[in-house]
C-alpha positions as a LaTeX table, in Angstrom:
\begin{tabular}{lrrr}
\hline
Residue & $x$ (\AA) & $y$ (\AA) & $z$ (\AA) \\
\hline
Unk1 & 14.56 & 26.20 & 26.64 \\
Unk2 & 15.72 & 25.84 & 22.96 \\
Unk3 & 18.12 & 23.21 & 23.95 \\
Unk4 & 14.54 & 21.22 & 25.22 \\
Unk5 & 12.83 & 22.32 & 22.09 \\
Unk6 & 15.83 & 21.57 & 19.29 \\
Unk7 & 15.41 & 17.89 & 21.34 \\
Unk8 & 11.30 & 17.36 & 20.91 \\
Unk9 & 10.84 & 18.55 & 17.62 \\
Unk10 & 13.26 & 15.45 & 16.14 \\
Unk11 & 11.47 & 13.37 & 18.71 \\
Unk12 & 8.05 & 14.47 & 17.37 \\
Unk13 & 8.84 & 13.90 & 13.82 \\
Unk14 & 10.68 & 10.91 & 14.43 \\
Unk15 & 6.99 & 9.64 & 16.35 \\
Unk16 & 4.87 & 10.41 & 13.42 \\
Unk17 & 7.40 & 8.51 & 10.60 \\
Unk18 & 7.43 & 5.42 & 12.90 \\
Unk19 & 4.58 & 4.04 & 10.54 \\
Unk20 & 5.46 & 2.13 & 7.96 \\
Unk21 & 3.84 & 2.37 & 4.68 \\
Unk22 & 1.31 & $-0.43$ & 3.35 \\
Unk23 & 0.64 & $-1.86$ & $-0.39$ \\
Unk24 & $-2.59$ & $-2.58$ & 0.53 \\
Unk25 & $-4.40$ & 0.67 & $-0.67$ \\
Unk26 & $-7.89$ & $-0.25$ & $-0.38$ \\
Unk27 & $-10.21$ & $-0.02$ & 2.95 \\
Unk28 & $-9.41$ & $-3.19$ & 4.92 \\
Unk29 & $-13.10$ & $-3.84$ & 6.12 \\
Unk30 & $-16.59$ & $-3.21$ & 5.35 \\
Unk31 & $-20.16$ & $-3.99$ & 6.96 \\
Unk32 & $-22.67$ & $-5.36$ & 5.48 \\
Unk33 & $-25.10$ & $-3.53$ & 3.92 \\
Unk34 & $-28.68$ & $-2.95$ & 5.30 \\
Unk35 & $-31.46$ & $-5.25$ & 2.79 \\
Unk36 & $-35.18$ & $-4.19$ & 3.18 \\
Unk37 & $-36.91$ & $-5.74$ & 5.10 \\
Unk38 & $-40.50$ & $-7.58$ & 3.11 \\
Unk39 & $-43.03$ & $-6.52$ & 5.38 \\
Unk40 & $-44.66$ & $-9.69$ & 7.42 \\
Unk41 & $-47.69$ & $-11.57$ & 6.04 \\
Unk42 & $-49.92$ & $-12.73$ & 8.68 \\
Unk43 & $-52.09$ & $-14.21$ & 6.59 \\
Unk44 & $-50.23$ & $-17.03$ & 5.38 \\
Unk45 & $-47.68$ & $-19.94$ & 6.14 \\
Unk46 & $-44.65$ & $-18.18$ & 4.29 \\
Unk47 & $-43.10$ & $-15.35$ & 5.47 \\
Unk48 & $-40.49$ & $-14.10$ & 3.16 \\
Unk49 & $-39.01$ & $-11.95$ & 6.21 \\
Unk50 & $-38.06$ & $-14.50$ & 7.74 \\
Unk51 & $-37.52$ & $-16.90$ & 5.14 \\
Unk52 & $-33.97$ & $-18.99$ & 5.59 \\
Unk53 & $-32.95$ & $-21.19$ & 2.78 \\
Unk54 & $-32.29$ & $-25.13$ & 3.97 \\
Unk55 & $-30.02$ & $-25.56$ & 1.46 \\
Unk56 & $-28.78$ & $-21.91$ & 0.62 \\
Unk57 & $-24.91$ & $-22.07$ & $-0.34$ \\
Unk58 & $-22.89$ & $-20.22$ & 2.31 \\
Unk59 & $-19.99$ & $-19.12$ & 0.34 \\
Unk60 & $-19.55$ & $-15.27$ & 0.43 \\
Unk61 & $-20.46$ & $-13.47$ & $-2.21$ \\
Unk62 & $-22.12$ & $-9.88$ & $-0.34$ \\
Unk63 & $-20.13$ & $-7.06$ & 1.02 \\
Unk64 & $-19.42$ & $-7.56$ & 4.21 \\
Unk65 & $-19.21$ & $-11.30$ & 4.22 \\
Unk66 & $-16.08$ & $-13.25$ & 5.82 \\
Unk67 & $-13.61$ & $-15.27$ & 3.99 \\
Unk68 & $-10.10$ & $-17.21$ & 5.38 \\
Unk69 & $-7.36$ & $-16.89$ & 3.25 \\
Unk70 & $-4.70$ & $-19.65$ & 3.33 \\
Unk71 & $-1.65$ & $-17.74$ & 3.05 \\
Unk72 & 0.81 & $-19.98$ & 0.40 \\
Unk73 & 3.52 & $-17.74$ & $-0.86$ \\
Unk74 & 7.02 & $-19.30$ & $-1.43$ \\
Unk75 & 9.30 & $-17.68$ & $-4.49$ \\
Unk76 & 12.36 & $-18.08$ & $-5.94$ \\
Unk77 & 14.94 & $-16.63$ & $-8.46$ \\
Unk78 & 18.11 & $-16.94$ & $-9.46$ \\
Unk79 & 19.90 & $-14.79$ & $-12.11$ \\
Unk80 & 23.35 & $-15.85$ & $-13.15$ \\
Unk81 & 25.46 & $-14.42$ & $-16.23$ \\
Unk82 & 29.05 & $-14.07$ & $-17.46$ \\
Unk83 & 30.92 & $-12.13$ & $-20.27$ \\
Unk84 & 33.84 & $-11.51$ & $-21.62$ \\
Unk85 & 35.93 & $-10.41$ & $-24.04$ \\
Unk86 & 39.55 & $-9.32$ & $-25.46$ \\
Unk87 & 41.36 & $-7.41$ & $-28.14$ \\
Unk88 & 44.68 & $-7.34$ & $-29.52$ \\
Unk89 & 46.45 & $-5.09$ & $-31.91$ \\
Unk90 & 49.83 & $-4.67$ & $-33.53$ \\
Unk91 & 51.89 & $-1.97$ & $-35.24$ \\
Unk92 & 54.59 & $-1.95$ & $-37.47$ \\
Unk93 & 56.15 & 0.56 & $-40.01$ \\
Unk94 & 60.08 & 1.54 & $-40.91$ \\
Unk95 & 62.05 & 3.62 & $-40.08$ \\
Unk96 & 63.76 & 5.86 & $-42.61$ \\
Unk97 & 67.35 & 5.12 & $-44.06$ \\
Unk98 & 69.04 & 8.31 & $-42.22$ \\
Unk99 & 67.26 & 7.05 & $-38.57$ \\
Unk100 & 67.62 & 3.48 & $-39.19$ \\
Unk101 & 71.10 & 3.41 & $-37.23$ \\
Unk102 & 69.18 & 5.16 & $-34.04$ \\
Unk103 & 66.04 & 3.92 & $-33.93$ \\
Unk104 & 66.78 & 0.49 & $-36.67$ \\
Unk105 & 65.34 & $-0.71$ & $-39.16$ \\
Unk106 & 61.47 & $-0.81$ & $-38.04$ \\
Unk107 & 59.80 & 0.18 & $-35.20$ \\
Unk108 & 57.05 & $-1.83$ & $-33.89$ \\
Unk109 & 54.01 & $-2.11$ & $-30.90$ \\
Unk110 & 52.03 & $-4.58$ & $-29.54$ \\
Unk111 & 48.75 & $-4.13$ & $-27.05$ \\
Unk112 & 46.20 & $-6.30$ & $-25.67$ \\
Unk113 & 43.14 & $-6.24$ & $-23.27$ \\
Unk114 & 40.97 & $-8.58$ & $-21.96$ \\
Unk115 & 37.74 & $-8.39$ & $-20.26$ \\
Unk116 & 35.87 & $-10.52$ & $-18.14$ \\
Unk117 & 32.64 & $-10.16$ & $-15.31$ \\
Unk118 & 30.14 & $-12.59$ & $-13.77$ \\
Unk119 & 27.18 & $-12.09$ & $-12.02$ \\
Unk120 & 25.00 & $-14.21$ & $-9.40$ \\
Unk121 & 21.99 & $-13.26$ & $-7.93$ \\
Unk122 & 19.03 & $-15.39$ & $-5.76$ \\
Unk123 & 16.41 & $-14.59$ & $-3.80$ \\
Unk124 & 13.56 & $-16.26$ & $-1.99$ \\
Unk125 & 10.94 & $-15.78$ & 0.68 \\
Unk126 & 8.48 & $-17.84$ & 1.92 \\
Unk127 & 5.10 & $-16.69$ & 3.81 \\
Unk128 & 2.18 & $-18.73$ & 5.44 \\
Unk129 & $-0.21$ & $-18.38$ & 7.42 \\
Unk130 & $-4.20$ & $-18.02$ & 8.16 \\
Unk131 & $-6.41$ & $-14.47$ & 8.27 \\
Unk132 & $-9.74$ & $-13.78$ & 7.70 \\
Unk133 & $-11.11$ & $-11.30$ & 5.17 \\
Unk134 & $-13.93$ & $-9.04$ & 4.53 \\
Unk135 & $-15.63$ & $-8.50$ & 1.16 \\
Unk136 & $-15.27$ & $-4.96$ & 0.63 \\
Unk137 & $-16.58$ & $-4.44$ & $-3.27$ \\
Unk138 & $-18.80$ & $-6.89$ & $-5.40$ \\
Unk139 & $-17.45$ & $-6.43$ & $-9.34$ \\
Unk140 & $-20.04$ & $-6.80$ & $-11.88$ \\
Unk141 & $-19.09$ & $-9.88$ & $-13.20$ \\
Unk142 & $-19.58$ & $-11.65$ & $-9.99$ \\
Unk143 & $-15.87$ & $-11.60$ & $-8.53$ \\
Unk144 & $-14.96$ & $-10.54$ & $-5.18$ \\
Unk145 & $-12.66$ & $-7.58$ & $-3.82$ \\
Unk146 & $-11.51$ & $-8.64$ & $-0.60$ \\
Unk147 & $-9.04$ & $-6.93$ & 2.39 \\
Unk148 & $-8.37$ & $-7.59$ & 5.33 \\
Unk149 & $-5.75$ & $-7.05$ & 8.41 \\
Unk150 & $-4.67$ & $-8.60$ & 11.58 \\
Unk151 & $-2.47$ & $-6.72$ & 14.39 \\
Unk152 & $-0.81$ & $-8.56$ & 16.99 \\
Unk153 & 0.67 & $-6.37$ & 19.82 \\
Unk154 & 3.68 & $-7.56$ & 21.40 \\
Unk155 & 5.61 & $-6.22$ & 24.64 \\
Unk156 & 7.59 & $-3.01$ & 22.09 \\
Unk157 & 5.40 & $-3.07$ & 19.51 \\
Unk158 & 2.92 & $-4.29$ & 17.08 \\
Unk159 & 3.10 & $-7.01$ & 14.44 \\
Unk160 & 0.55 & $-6.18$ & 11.55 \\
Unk161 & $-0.32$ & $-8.21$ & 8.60 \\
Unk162 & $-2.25$ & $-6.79$ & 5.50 \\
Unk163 & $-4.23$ & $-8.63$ & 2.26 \\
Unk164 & $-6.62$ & $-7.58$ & $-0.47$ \\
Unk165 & $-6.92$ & $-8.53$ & $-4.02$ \\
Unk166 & $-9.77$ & $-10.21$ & $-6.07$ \\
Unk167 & $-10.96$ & $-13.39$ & $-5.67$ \\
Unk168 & $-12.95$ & $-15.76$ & $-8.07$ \\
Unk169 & $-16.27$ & $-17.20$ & $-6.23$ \\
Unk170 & $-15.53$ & $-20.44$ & $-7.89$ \\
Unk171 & $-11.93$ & $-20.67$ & $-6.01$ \\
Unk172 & $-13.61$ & $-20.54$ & $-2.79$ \\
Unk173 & $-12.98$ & $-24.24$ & $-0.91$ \\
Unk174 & $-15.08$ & $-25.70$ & 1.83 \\
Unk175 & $-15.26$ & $-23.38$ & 5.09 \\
Unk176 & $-14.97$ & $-20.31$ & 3.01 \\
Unk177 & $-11.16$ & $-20.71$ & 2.48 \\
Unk178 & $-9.26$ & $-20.26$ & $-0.40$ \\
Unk179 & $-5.54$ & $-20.23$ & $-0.83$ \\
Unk180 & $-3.76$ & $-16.90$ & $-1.59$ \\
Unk181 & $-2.15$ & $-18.27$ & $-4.85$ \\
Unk182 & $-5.36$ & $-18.21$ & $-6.01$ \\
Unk183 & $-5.89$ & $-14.19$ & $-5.78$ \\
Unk184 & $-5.63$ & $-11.95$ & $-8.14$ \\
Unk185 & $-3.98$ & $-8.21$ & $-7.95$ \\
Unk186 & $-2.90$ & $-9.99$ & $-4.24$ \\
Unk187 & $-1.46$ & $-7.75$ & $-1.81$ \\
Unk188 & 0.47 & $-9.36$ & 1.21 \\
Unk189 & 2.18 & $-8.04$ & 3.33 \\
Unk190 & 4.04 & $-7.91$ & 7.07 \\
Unk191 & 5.47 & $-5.12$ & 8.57 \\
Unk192 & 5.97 & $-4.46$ & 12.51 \\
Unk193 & 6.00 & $-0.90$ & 14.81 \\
Unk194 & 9.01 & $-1.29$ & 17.33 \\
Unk195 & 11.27 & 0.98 & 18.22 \\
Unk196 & 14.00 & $-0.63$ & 15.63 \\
Unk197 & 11.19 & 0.48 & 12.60 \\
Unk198 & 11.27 & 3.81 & 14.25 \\
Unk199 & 15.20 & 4.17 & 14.25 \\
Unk200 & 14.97 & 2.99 & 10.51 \\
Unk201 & 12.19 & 5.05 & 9.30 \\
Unk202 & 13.37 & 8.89 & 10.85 \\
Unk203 & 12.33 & 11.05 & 8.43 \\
Unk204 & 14.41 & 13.64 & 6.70 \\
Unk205 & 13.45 & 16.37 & 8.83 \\
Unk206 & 14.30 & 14.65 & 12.04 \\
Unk207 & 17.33 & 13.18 & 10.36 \\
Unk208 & 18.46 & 17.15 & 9.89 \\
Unk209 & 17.53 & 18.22 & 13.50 \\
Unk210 & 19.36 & 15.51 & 14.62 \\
Unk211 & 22.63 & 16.35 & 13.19 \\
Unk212 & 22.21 & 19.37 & 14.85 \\
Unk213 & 22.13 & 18.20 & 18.52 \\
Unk214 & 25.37 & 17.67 & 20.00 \\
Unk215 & 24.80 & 14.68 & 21.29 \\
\hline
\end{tabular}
């Protein structure tokens, strides 16, 4: 029996850490909110509950409302540096008259050091893609929070892909679109939940329980 339990507590632990942690902090949906209603006029032609714009721009700009973000992102960097350096030094002095047939006339030492290091460093990623957003928070000034996620399960796990940030109305292209270099405070991100994330993410308490089984 403690043999079984020493084995399902790790297990446990290791279960819940399989998660993996997001950047994207903020509520990745919202519904629209509920607008009164004007109460029907029967007693003329308009009827402003009813009432549908002809030519009403369809661009979001409410809580709620759908946008496609055009994921763009491709970065680079490269760092490279060198330095170096050296120092030399010299002694000399002479050696008194009694010592001079020992150690001669003058006694003398020489040193040196030199330094040198270099350094190279690059890194780049690219990401694109399609996903739809939701509006989740209308700033004062008119500009847009938006979040969103999309999961895709797979046969051992599940491939996840996160957004949010703030978007300009004025960025937004035909179709609602608008490309994620365009989006401030962005968030993007793609993780996955496989059994190789949950081998990598063990937390510390299953990592000790686990050095305690014997196999």
């Amino acid at each position: 029996m403690k043999i079984l339990s020493l084995v399902a507590v790790p297990l446990v632990l290791s279960a819940c850490s399989a998660i993996p942690s997001s950047i994207v902090q903020t509520p990745t949906t919202a519904r629209p909110l509920t607008l009164p209603q004007a109460a029907p006029n029967n007693g003329a032609i308009y009827q402003a509950s009813a009432f549908r714009p002809v030519f009403e721009d369809r661009r979001a700009r409410h809580v709620g409302d759908l946008l496609t973000i055009v994921i763009t992102e491709k970065t680079a960097a490269v760092k490279a540096g060198a330095s170096s350096g050296s120092k030399s030094g010299s002694v000399s002095a002479s050696i008194p008259q009694p010592l001079q047939g020992t150690f001669g006339a003058t006694a003398s030492a020489n040193t040196a050091n030199k330094f040198a290091d270099a350094d190279n460093q690059s890194a780049s990623n690219t990401f694109t893609g399609t996903m739809g957003v939701t509006v989740v928070e209308v700033l004062p000034n008119g500009n847009l929070i938006v979040a969103g996620e999309k999961q895709i399960a797979m046969n051992k796990g599940v491939e996840f892909i996160r957004f949010s940030g703030m978007i300009n109305p004025d960025n937004i292209a035909t179709g609602n679109t608008v490309s994620s270099t365009a989006v401030a405070d962005a968030r993007v991100e793609y993780r996955t939940n496989s059994q190789i994330d949950r081998a990598e993410m063990t937390s510390m308490a299953s990592r000790f329980f686990q050095s305690l089984l014997p196999f």
